[in-house]
PDB file of C-alpha atoms in Angstrom:
ATOM      1  CA  MET A   1    -104.889 -90.440  65.269  1.00  0.00           C
ATOM      2  CA  GLY A   2    -104.838 -87.979  62.381  1.00  0.00           C
ATOM      3  CA  LEU A   3    -103.299 -85.302  64.589  1.00  0.00           C
ATOM      4  CA  VAL A   4    -100.667 -87.711  65.894  1.00  0.00           C
ATOM      5  CA  ALA A   5     -99.732 -88.842  62.384  1.00  0.00           C
ATOM      6  CA  ALA A   6     -99.576 -85.259  61.099  1.00  0.00           C
ATOM      7  CA  PHE A   7     -97.450 -84.139  64.044  1.00  0.00           C
ATOM      8  CA  ARG A   8     -95.010 -87.051  63.719  1.00  0.00           C
ATOM      9  CA  ASN A   9     -94.684 -86.563  59.970  1.00  0.00           C
ATOM     10  CA  SER A  10     -94.127 -82.815  60.309  1.00  0.00           C
ATOM     11  CA  VAL A  11     -91.521 -83.184  63.078  1.00  0.00           C
ATOM     12  CA  GLY A  12     -89.697 -85.854  61.072  1.00  0.00           C
ATOM     13  CA  GLN A  13     -89.601 -83.654  57.989  1.00  0.00           C
ATOM     14  CA  VAL A  14     -88.385 -80.651  59.995  1.00  0.00           C
ATOM     15  CA  LEU A  15     -85.511 -82.770  61.338  1.00  0.00           C
ATOM     16  CA  LEU A  16     -84.624 -83.713  57.759  1.00  0.00           C
ATOM     17  CA  ILE A  17     -84.792 -80.053  56.706  1.00  0.00           C
ATOM     18  CA  ILE A  18     -82.376 -79.115  59.489  1.00  0.00           C
ATOM     19  CA  SER A  19     -79.967 -81.993  58.887  1.00  0.00           C
ATOM     20  CA  GLY A  20     -79.863 -82.212  55.090  1.00  0.00           C
ATOM     21  CA  ASN A  21     -80.187 -80.129  51.947  1.00  0.00           C
ATOM     22  CA  LEU A  22     -82.955 -82.114  50.282  1.00  0.00           C
ATOM     23  CA  SER A  23     -84.312 -79.024  48.483  1.00  0.00           C
ATOM     24  CA  PHE A  24     -88.111 -78.607  48.556  1.00  0.00           C
ATOM     25  CA  LEU A  25     -88.894 -82.315  48.997  1.00  0.00           C
ATOM     26  CA  ASN A  26     -89.465 -82.201  52.761  1.00  0.00           C
ATOM     27  CA  TRP A  27     -91.460 -78.966  52.596  1.00  0.00           C
ATOM     28  CA  LEU A  28     -93.848 -80.522  50.084  1.00  0.00           C
ATOM     29  CA  THR A  29     -94.197 -83.607  52.292  1.00  0.00           C
ATOM     30  CA  ILE A  30     -95.396 -81.403  55.160  1.00  0.00           C
ATOM     31  CA  VAL A  31     -98.181 -79.821  53.075  1.00  0.00           C
ATOM     32  CA  PRO A  32    -100.611 -82.815  53.118  1.00  0.00           C
ATOM     33  CA  SER A  33    -100.222 -83.048  56.909  1.00  0.00           C
ATOM     34  CA  ILE A  34    -101.723 -79.582  57.350  1.00  0.00           C
ATOM     35  CA  ALA A  35    -105.153 -80.947  56.383  1.00  0.00           C
ATOM     36  CA  CYS A  36    -105.027 -83.274  59.411  1.00  0.00           C
ATOM     37  CA  PHE A  37    -105.024 -80.391  61.915  1.00  0.00           C
ATOM     38  CA  ASP A  38    -108.537 -79.406  62.952  1.00  0.00           C
ATOM     39  CA  ASP A  39    -109.824 -76.015  64.164  1.00  0.00           C
ATOM     40  CA  ARG A  40    -109.134 -76.784  67.796  1.00  0.00           C
ATOM     41  CA  SER A  41    -105.482 -77.704  67.215  1.00  0.00           C
ATOM     42  CA  LEU A  42    -104.874 -74.559  65.151  1.00  0.00           C
ATOM     43  CA  ALA A  43    -106.832 -72.171  67.375  1.00  0.00           C
ATOM     44  CA  PHE A  44    -103.643 -70.822  69.005  1.00  0.00           C
ATOM     45  CA  LEU A  45    -102.704 -69.212  65.679  1.00  0.00           C
ATOM     46  CA  PHE A  46    -105.640 -66.784  65.861  1.00  0.00           C
ATOM     47  CA  SER A  47    -106.246 -63.897  68.223  1.00  0.00           C
ATOM     48  CA  PRO A  48    -108.879 -64.467  70.938  1.00  0.00           C
ATOM     49  CA  ARG A  49    -109.987 -60.814  70.808  1.00  0.00           C
ATOM     50  CA  ARG A  50    -113.678 -60.141  70.495  1.00  0.00           C
ATOM     51  CA  GLY A  51    -114.842 -59.906  66.894  1.00  0.00           C
ATOM     52  CA  GLY A  52    -111.781 -61.731  65.593  1.00  0.00           C
ATOM     53  CA  VAL A  53    -111.757 -64.787  63.350  1.00  0.00           C
ATOM     54  CA  LYS A  54    -111.637 -67.174  66.283  1.00  0.00           C
ATOM     55  CA  ASP A  55    -114.521 -65.432  68.050  1.00  0.00           C
ATOM     56  CA  ARG A  56    -116.704 -65.419  64.920  1.00  0.00           C
ATOM     57  CA  VAL A  57    -116.107 -69.139  64.311  1.00  0.00           C
ATOM     58  CA  LEU A  58    -117.067 -69.960  67.906  1.00  0.00           C
ATOM     59  CA  GLN A  59    -120.247 -67.919  67.538  1.00  0.00           C
ATOM     60  CA  LEU A  60    -121.188 -69.771  64.359  1.00  0.00           C
ATOM     61  CA  GLN A  61    -120.498 -73.127  65.957  1.00  0.00           C
ATOM     62  CA  GLY A  62    -122.627 -72.287  69.010  1.00  0.00           C
ATOM     63  CA  SER A  63    -125.432 -70.438  67.208  1.00  0.00           C
ATOM     64  CA  GLY A  64    -127.761 -73.423  67.007  1.00  0.00           C
ATOM     65  CA  GLU A  65    -128.384 -76.889  68.272  1.00  0.00           C
ATOM     66  CA  GLN A  66    -126.541 -79.664  66.528  1.00  0.00           C
ATOM     67  CA  PRO A  67    -129.015 -82.085  64.874  1.00  0.00           C
ATOM     68  CA  PRO A  68    -128.682 -85.757  65.829  1.00  0.00           C
ATOM     69  CA  PRO A  69    -126.535 -87.872  63.494  1.00  0.00           C
ATOM     70  CA  GLY A  70    -128.544 -89.131  60.528  1.00  0.00           C
ATOM     71  CA  LEU A  71    -128.350 -92.345  58.539  1.00  0.00           C
ATOM     72  CA  GLY A  72    -125.776 -90.839  56.174  1.00  0.00           C
ATOM     73  CA  CYS A  73    -123.449 -90.071  59.068  1.00  0.00           C
ATOM     74  CA  HIS A  74    -123.612 -93.681  60.275  1.00  0.00           C
ATOM     75  CA  ILE A  75    -123.017 -95.020  56.759  1.00  0.00           C
ATOM     76  CA  ARG A  76    -119.990 -92.766  56.348  1.00  0.00           C
ATOM     77  CA  ARG A  77    -118.588 -93.943  59.667  1.00  0.00           C
ATOM     78  CA  VAL A  78    -118.989 -97.595  58.662  1.00  0.00           C
ATOM     79  CA  VAL A  79    -117.314 -96.934  55.300  1.00  0.00           C
ATOM     80  CA  ASN A  80    -114.435 -95.091  56.960  1.00  0.00           C
ATOM     81  CA  ILE A  81    -113.855 -97.893  59.453  1.00  0.00           C
ATOM     82  CA  SER A  82    -114.068-100.507  56.680  1.00  0.00           C
ATOM     83  CA  PHE A  83    -111.492 -98.675  54.575  1.00  0.00           C
ATOM     84  CA  GLY A  84    -109.290 -98.269  57.631  1.00  0.00           C
ATOM     85  CA  LEU A  85    -109.365-102.004  58.340  1.00  0.00           C
ATOM     86  CA  LEU A  86    -108.686-102.769  54.652  1.00  0.00           C
ATOM     87  CA  ILE A  87    -105.647-100.469  54.592  1.00  0.00           C
ATOM     88  CA  ALA A  88    -104.389-101.972  57.858  1.00  0.00           C
ATOM     89  CA  TYR A  89    -104.705-105.492  56.416  1.00  0.00           C
ATOM     90  CA  LEU A  90    -102.983-104.574  53.145  1.00  0.00           C
ATOM     91  CA  SER A  91    -100.227-102.751  55.049  1.00  0.00           C
ATOM     92  CA  VAL A  92     -99.032-105.874  56.901  1.00  0.00           C
ATOM     93  CA  PRO A  93     -96.473-106.867  54.196  1.00  0.00           C
ATOM     94  CA  VAL A  94     -95.413-103.218  53.897  1.00  0.00           C
ATOM     95  CA  VAL A  95     -94.635-103.000  57.622  1.00  0.00           C
ATOM     96  CA  ILE A  96     -92.802-106.340  57.518  1.00  0.00           C
ATOM     97  CA  ASN A  97     -90.732-105.017  54.613  1.00  0.00           C
ATOM     98  CA  LEU A  98     -89.912-101.797  56.482  1.00  0.00           C
ATOM     99  CA  LEU A  99     -88.665-103.803  59.475  1.00  0.00           C
ATOM    100  CA  SER A 100     -86.614-106.156  57.298  1.00  0.00           C
ATOM    101  CA  SER A 101     -82.850-105.833  56.927  1.00  0.00           C
ATOM    102  CA  ARG A 102     -83.400-106.336  53.166  1.00  0.00           C
ATOM    103  CA  GLN A 103     -85.894-103.529  52.792  1.00  0.00           C
ATOM    104  CA  VAL A 104     -87.252-102.925  49.274  1.00  0.00           C
ATOM    105  CA  MET A 105     -88.078 -99.356  48.310  1.00  0.00           C
ATOM    106  CA  ASN A 106     -90.478 -97.912  45.727  1.00  0.00           C
ATOM    107  CA  THR A 107     -92.500-101.115  45.451  1.00  0.00           C
ATOM    108  CA  SER A 108     -96.230-101.903  45.443  1.00  0.00           C
ATOM    109  CA  PHE A 109     -97.518-104.885  47.410  1.00  0.00           C
ATOM    110  CA  ASN A 110    -100.905-105.403  45.781  1.00  0.00           C
ATOM    111  CA  PRO A 111    -102.315-105.267  42.219  1.00  0.00           C
ATOM    112  CA  LEU A 112    -104.383-102.141  42.940  1.00  0.00           C
ATOM    113  CA  ARG A 113    -101.286-100.266  44.231  1.00  0.00           C
ATOM    114  CA  ILE A 114    -103.212 -99.030  47.270  1.00  0.00           C
ATOM    115  CA  VAL A 115    -100.271 -99.410  49.660  1.00  0.00           C
ATOM    116  CA  ASN A 116     -96.653 -99.007  48.660  1.00  0.00           C
ATOM    117  CA  THR A 117     -93.189 -98.386  50.002  1.00  0.00           C
ATOM    118  CA  TYR A 118     -91.921 -95.057  48.750  1.00  0.00           C
ATOM    119  CA  GLY A 119     -88.615 -93.337  49.209  1.00  0.00           C
ATOM    120  CA  ALA A 120     -86.818 -90.514  47.438  1.00  0.00           C
ATOM    121  CA  PHE A 121     -83.787 -92.809  47.428  1.00  0.00           C
ATOM    122  CA  GLY A 122     -83.686 -96.527  46.840  1.00  0.00           C
ATOM    123  CA  SER A 123     -81.135 -96.860  49.617  1.00  0.00           C
ATOM    124  CA  ILE A 124     -79.162 -94.628  51.961  1.00  0.00           C
ATOM    125  CA  THR A 125     -75.388 -94.725  51.722  1.00  0.00           C
ATOM    126  CA  LYS A 126     -73.240 -94.677  54.843  1.00  0.00           C
ATOM    127  CA  GLU A 127     -70.336 -92.905  53.140  1.00  0.00           C
ATOM    128  CA  ARG A 128     -70.173 -89.641  51.211  1.00  0.00           C
ATOM    129  CA  THR A 129     -68.165 -89.687  48.013  1.00  0.00           C
ATOM    130  CA  GLU A 130     -67.556 -86.632  45.873  1.00  0.00           C
ATOM    131  CA  VAL A 131     -66.243 -85.862  42.392  1.00  0.00           C
ATOM    132  CA  ILE A 132     -63.769 -82.974  42.475  1.00  0.00           C
ATOM    133  CA  LEU A 133     -63.035 -81.221  39.179  1.00  0.00           C
ATOM    134  CA  GLN A 134     -59.462 -79.987  38.828  1.00  0.00           C
ATOM    135  CA  GLY A 135     -57.772 -77.981  36.086  1.00  0.00           C
ATOM    136  CA  THR A 136     -54.182 -77.299  35.151  1.00  0.00           C
ATOM    137  CA  SER A 137     -52.334 -74.966  32.778  1.00  0.00           C
ATOM    138  CA  SER A 138     -49.535 -77.488  32.331  1.00  0.00           C
ATOM    139  CA  PRO A 139     -48.992 -78.700  28.729  1.00  0.00           C
ATOM    140  CA  ASP A 140     -48.512 -82.244  30.017  1.00  0.00           C
ATOM    141  CA  PRO A 141     -51.203 -83.530  32.423  1.00  0.00           C
ATOM    142  CA  ASN A 142     -48.951 -86.447  33.406  1.00  0.00           C
ATOM    143  CA  ASP A 143     -46.117 -84.160  34.509  1.00  0.00           C
ATOM    144  CA  PRO A 144     -45.565 -84.719  38.267  1.00  0.00           C
ATOM    145  CA  ALA A 145     -44.845 -81.003  38.557  1.00  0.00           C
ATOM    146  CA  ALA A 146     -48.245 -80.026  37.104  1.00  0.00           C
ATOM    147  CA  VAL A 147     -50.282 -77.873  39.486  1.00  0.00           C
ATOM    148  CA  TRP A 148     -53.927 -78.917  39.656  1.00  0.00           C
ATOM    149  CA  GLN A 149     -56.428 -76.363  40.975  1.00  0.00           C
ATOM    150  CA  GLU A 150     -59.948 -77.216  42.121  1.00  0.00           C
ATOM    151  CA  PHE A 151     -63.262 -75.774  40.969  1.00  0.00           C
ATOM    152  CA  ASP A 152     -65.470 -75.143  44.010  1.00  0.00           C
ATOM    153  CA  PHE A 153     -69.214 -75.581  43.683  1.00  0.00           C
ATOM    154  CA  LYS A 154     -71.781 -73.455  45.466  1.00  0.00           C
ATOM    155  CA  CYS A 155     -72.901 -75.954  48.060  1.00  0.00           C
ATOM    156  CA  LYS A 156     -71.555 -79.478  47.703  1.00  0.00           C
ATOM    157  CA  PRO A 157     -68.486 -80.515  49.749  1.00  0.00           C
ATOM    158  CA  GLY A 158     -65.180 -79.545  48.202  1.00  0.00           C
ATOM    159  CA  ASP A 159     -63.036 -77.080  50.124  1.00  0.00           C
ATOM    160  CA  LEU A 160     -62.162 -78.744  53.433  1.00  0.00           C
ATOM    161  CA  TRP A 161     -62.302 -75.425  55.287  1.00  0.00           C
ATOM    162  CA  ARG A 162     -65.756 -74.372  54.048  1.00  0.00           C
ATOM    163  CA  ARG A 163     -68.691 -74.758  56.418  1.00  0.00           C
ATOM    164  CA  PRO A 164     -71.548 -76.912  55.053  1.00  0.00           C
ATOM    165  CA  CYS A 165     -74.202 -74.687  53.519  1.00  0.00           C
ATOM    166  CA  PHE A 166     -77.888 -74.544  54.395  1.00  0.00           C
ATOM    167  CA  ILE A 167     -80.111 -73.715  51.414  1.00  0.00           C
ATOM    168  CA  SER A 168     -83.405 -75.593  51.913  1.00  0.00           C
ATOM    169  CA  PRO A 169     -85.876 -75.227  50.212  1.00  0.00           C
ATOM    170  CA  TYR A 170     -83.663 -73.825  47.425  1.00  0.00           C
ATOM    171  CA  HIS A 171     -82.191 -76.373  45.044  1.00  0.00           C
ATOM    172  CA  TYR A 172     -78.738 -76.284  43.443  1.00  0.00           C
ATOM    173  CA  ARG A 173     -79.417 -78.696  40.609  1.00  0.00           C
ATOM    174  CA  LEU A 174     -75.808 -79.083  39.437  1.00  0.00           C
ATOM    175  CA  ASP A 175     -74.509 -79.790  42.950  1.00  0.00           C
ATOM    176  CA  TRP A 176     -77.264 -82.374  43.348  1.00  0.00           C
ATOM    177  CA  LEU A 177     -76.292 -84.094  40.093  1.00  0.00           C
ATOM    178  CA  MET A 178     -72.607 -84.092  41.059  1.00  0.00           C
ATOM    179  CA  TRP A 179     -73.529 -85.936  44.253  1.00  0.00           C
ATOM    180  CA  PHE A 180     -75.350 -88.663  42.316  1.00  0.00           C
ATOM    181  CA  ALA A 181     -72.587 -88.885  39.713  1.00  0.00           C
ATOM    182  CA  ALA A 182     -70.179 -89.852  42.493  1.00  0.00           C
ATOM    183  CA  PHE A 183     -72.188 -93.051  43.031  1.00  0.00           C
ATOM    184  CA  GLN A 184     -71.587 -94.131  39.444  1.00  0.00           C
ATOM    185  CA  THR A 185     -68.984 -93.788  36.682  1.00  0.00           C
ATOM    186  CA  TYR A 186     -68.480 -90.966  34.224  1.00  0.00           C
ATOM    187  CA  GLU A 187     -69.574 -93.312  31.427  1.00  0.00           C
ATOM    188  CA  GLN A 188     -72.986 -93.394  33.108  1.00  0.00           C
ATOM    189  CA  ASN A 189     -72.949 -89.613  33.475  1.00  0.00           C
ATOM    190  CA  GLU A 190     -71.683 -88.248  30.169  1.00  0.00           C
ATOM    191  CA  TRP A 191     -72.964 -84.792  31.051  1.00  0.00           C
ATOM    192  CA  ILE A 192     -70.019 -84.371  33.427  1.00  0.00           C
ATOM    193  CA  ILE A 193     -67.617 -84.549  30.461  1.00  0.00           C
ATOM    194  CA  HIS A 194     -69.862 -82.023  28.720  1.00  0.00           C
ATOM    195  CA  LEU A 195     -69.421 -79.773  31.764  1.00  0.00           C
ATOM    196  CA  ALA A 196     -65.654 -80.272  31.722  1.00  0.00           C
ATOM    197  CA  GLY A 197     -65.557 -79.067  28.108  1.00  0.00           C
ATOM    198  CA  LYS A 198     -67.478 -75.921  29.005  1.00  0.00           C
ATOM    199  CA  LEU A 199     -65.108 -75.222  31.905  1.00  0.00           C
ATOM    200  CA  LEU A 200     -62.132 -75.741  29.581  1.00  0.00           C
ATOM    201  CA  ALA A 201     -63.646 -73.092  27.313  1.00  0.00           C
ATOM    202  CA  GLN A 202     -64.467 -70.933  30.368  1.00  0.00           C
ATOM    203  CA  GLU A 203     -68.032 -70.424  29.175  1.00  0.00           C
ATOM    204  CA  GLU A 204     -69.800 -67.835  31.303  1.00  0.00           C
ATOM    205  CA  GLU A 205     -73.047 -69.838  31.595  1.00  0.00           C
ATOM    206  CA  ALA A 206     -71.199 -72.829  33.059  1.00  0.00           C
ATOM    207  CA  LEU A 207     -69.025 -70.680  35.310  1.00  0.00           C
ATOM    208  CA  SER A 208     -72.141 -69.028  36.771  1.00  0.00           C
ATOM    209  CA  LEU A 209     -73.111 -72.410  38.253  1.00  0.00           C
ATOM    210  CA  ILE A 210     -69.969 -72.748  40.381  1.00  0.00           C
ATOM    211  CA  ALA A 211     -68.725 -70.744  43.342  1.00  0.00           C
ATOM    212  CA  MET A 212     -65.028 -70.368  42.583  1.00  0.00           C
ATOM    213  CA  ASN A 213     -63.150 -70.494  39.289  1.00  0.00           C
ATOM    214  CA  PRO A 214     -59.399 -70.854  39.980  1.00  0.00           C
ATOM    215  CA  PHE A 215     -58.634 -69.591  36.471  1.00  0.00           C
ATOM    216  CA  ALA A 216     -60.578 -66.337  36.712  1.00  0.00           C
ATOM    217  CA  GLY A 217     -58.508 -63.542  35.208  1.00  0.00           C
ATOM    218  CA  LYS A 218     -55.952 -66.048  33.893  1.00  0.00           C
ATOM    219  CA  ASP A 219     -55.487 -68.162  30.814  1.00  0.00           C
ATOM    220  CA  PRO A 220     -58.071 -70.975  30.559  1.00  0.00           C
ATOM    221  CA  PRO A 221     -56.990 -74.418  31.803  1.00  0.00           C
ATOM    222  CA  ARG A 222     -55.454 -76.736  29.243  1.00  0.00           C
ATOM    223  CA  TRP A 223     -56.631 -79.895  30.963  1.00  0.00           C
ATOM    224  CA  ILE A 224     -59.416 -80.848  33.367  1.00  0.00           C
ATOM    225  CA  ARG A 225     -59.751 -84.106  35.272  1.00  0.00           C
ATOM    226  CA  GLY A 226     -62.149 -85.598  37.784  1.00  0.00           C
ATOM    227  CA  GLU A 227     -60.875 -86.989  41.078  1.00  0.00           C
ATOM    228  CA  HIS A 228     -62.884 -89.280  43.330  1.00  0.00           C
ATOM    229  CA  PHE A 229     -62.758 -88.652  47.103  1.00  0.00           C
ATOM    230  CA  LYS A 230     -64.415 -90.015  50.222  1.00  0.00           C
ATOM    231  CA  TYR A 231     -65.569 -87.249  52.566  1.00  0.00           C
ATOM    232  CA  LYS A 232     -66.509 -87.290  56.227  1.00  0.00           C
ATOM    233  CA  PHE A 233     -66.964 -84.646  58.914  1.00  0.00           C
ATOM    234  CA  SER A 234     -64.016 -83.740  61.090  1.00  0.00           C
ATOM    235  CA  LYS A 235     -64.484 -84.667  64.749  1.00  0.00           C
ATOM    236  CA  PRO A 236     -65.174 -81.786  67.166  1.00  0.00           C
ATOM    237  CA  GLY A 237     -62.063 -81.203  69.215  1.00  0.00           C
ATOM    238  CA  GLY A 238     -59.951 -83.314  66.842  1.00  0.00           C
ATOM    239  CA  ALA A 239     -56.762 -82.309  65.077  1.00  0.00           C
ATOM    240  CA  HIS A 240     -58.508 -81.491  61.785  1.00  0.00           C
ATOM    241  CA  ALA A 241     -61.176 -79.395  63.509  1.00  0.00           C
ATOM    242  CA  ALA A 242     -58.448 -77.520  65.358  1.00  0.00           C
ATOM    243  CA  GLU A 243     -57.066 -76.514  61.950  1.00  0.00           C
ATOM    244  CA  GLY A 244     -60.457 -75.121  60.996  1.00  0.00           C
ATOM    245  CA  LYS A 245     -61.375 -78.013  58.713  1.00  0.00           C
ATOM    246  CA  TRP A 246     -65.009 -79.052  58.473  1.00  0.00           C
ATOM    247  CA  TRP A 247     -64.208 -82.073  56.319  1.00  0.00           C
ATOM    248  CA  ILE A 248     -61.690 -84.878  56.116  1.00  0.00           C
ATOM    249  CA  ARG A 249     -61.220 -86.546  52.765  1.00  0.00           C
ATOM    250  CA  LYS A 250     -59.382 -89.519  51.341  1.00  0.00           C
ATOM    251  CA  ARG A 251     -58.628 -90.013  47.668  1.00  0.00           C
ATOM    252  CA  ILE A 252     -60.290 -93.058  46.123  1.00  0.00           C
ATOM    253  CA  GLY A 253     -58.762 -92.669  42.672  1.00  0.00           C
ATOM    254  CA  PRO A 254     -59.386 -90.978  39.312  1.00  0.00           C
ATOM    255  CA  TYR A 255     -63.009 -90.429  38.291  1.00  0.00           C
ATOM    256  CA  PHE A 256     -62.257 -89.497  34.681  1.00  0.00           C
ATOM    257  CA  PRO A 257     -58.857 -88.990  33.011  1.00  0.00           C
ATOM    258  CA  PRO A 258     -57.483 -85.580  32.012  1.00  0.00           C
ATOM    259  CA  VAL A 259     -59.296 -84.147  28.972  1.00  0.00           C
ATOM    260  CA  ASN A 260     -58.652 -81.118  26.772  1.00  0.00           C
ATOM    261  CA  LEU A 261     -60.818 -79.275  24.271  1.00  0.00           C
ATOM    262  CA  GLN A 262     -59.171 -80.736  21.192  1.00  0.00           C
ATOM    263  CA  GLY A 263     -59.510 -84.268  22.523  1.00  0.00           C
ATOM    264  CA  LEU A 264     -63.216 -83.719  23.252  1.00  0.00           C
ATOM    265  CA  ARG A 265     -64.117 -82.569  19.737  1.00  0.00           C
ATOM    266  CA  LYS A 266     -65.178 -86.031  18.494  1.00  0.00           C
ATOM    267  CA  PHE A 267     -66.958 -86.726  21.805  1.00  0.00           C
ATOM    268  CA  TYR A 268     -69.104 -83.651  21.225  1.00  0.00           C
ATOM    269  CA  GLU A 269     -69.672 -84.328  17.540  1.00  0.00           C
ATOM    270  CA  ASP A 270     -70.812 -87.913  18.158  1.00  0.00           C
ATOM    271  CA  ARG A 271     -73.522 -86.605  20.479  1.00  0.00           C
ATOM    272  CA  ASN A 272     -74.482 -83.587  18.357  1.00  0.00           C
ATOM    273  CA  TRP A 273     -73.481 -81.240  21.151  1.00  0.00           C
ATOM    274  CA  PRO A 274     -72.334 -77.709  20.299  1.00  0.00           C
ATOM    275  CA  TYR A 275     -68.558 -77.627  20.501  1.00  0.00           C
ATOM    276  CA  PRO A 276     -67.467 -75.120  23.187  1.00  0.00           C
ATOM    277  CA  VAL A 277     -65.385 -72.220  21.890  1.00  0.00           C
ATOM    278  CA  ARG A 278     -63.123 -70.148  24.058  1.00  0.00           C
ATOM    279  CA  ASP A 279     -63.952 -66.445  24.165  1.00  0.00           C
TER     280      ASP A 279
END
């Protein structure tokens, strides 16, 4: 049973590694499963040549007669079976919860916290929303003629024509945070306004965290805003895919209004943040 559980867990995590950029989380989840594979199941990894590791282990295992199981062995077996039955009994409400349409995540079902439901996410969304940061050199952000240019991040969806990246087990922390910010409001994620101020000042440290700065070699943007979009994959063979687009997006609305450096001064001072200065 241990081998079956380890194999199923490892295959499931590999599928998640292939299908999603969840950083090192899935790789770490595989590590405990390795202990479930015994010598026989891992023998194919070692050379069968004479004198090799596999040959020496077989010689040690067959060098003497195995003594009959003692009292300690029987006691250990009884304890193991007892613990197994206890875990199975305590797991009944956990399994019922997992099969429920109102599944509760990250919850313990007994005072000793022996069995729990755990998930990296409390729930899985069926839609992908993204915050797109845009800047303009226009003096008036409300001018219909203002040209807004997008900042592209290193991995998260943005440019419709860019193929989704594959970086696991590497972790782009800022891209990850931008994804979570899209689930909430900018008031709940004040750091995104902090980032906007640094991009307005064109600070090198902030710019190093993004893939494409539309104002490189130009005057810094006067205004930056956040736009909220819903993203989904283009359909293979569809009109958007024929144009080379990997993504289709639909605007939801503004995420945060246009801001400039002067207008952010008090925002920074109230939070004791260093005020960004343009080079």
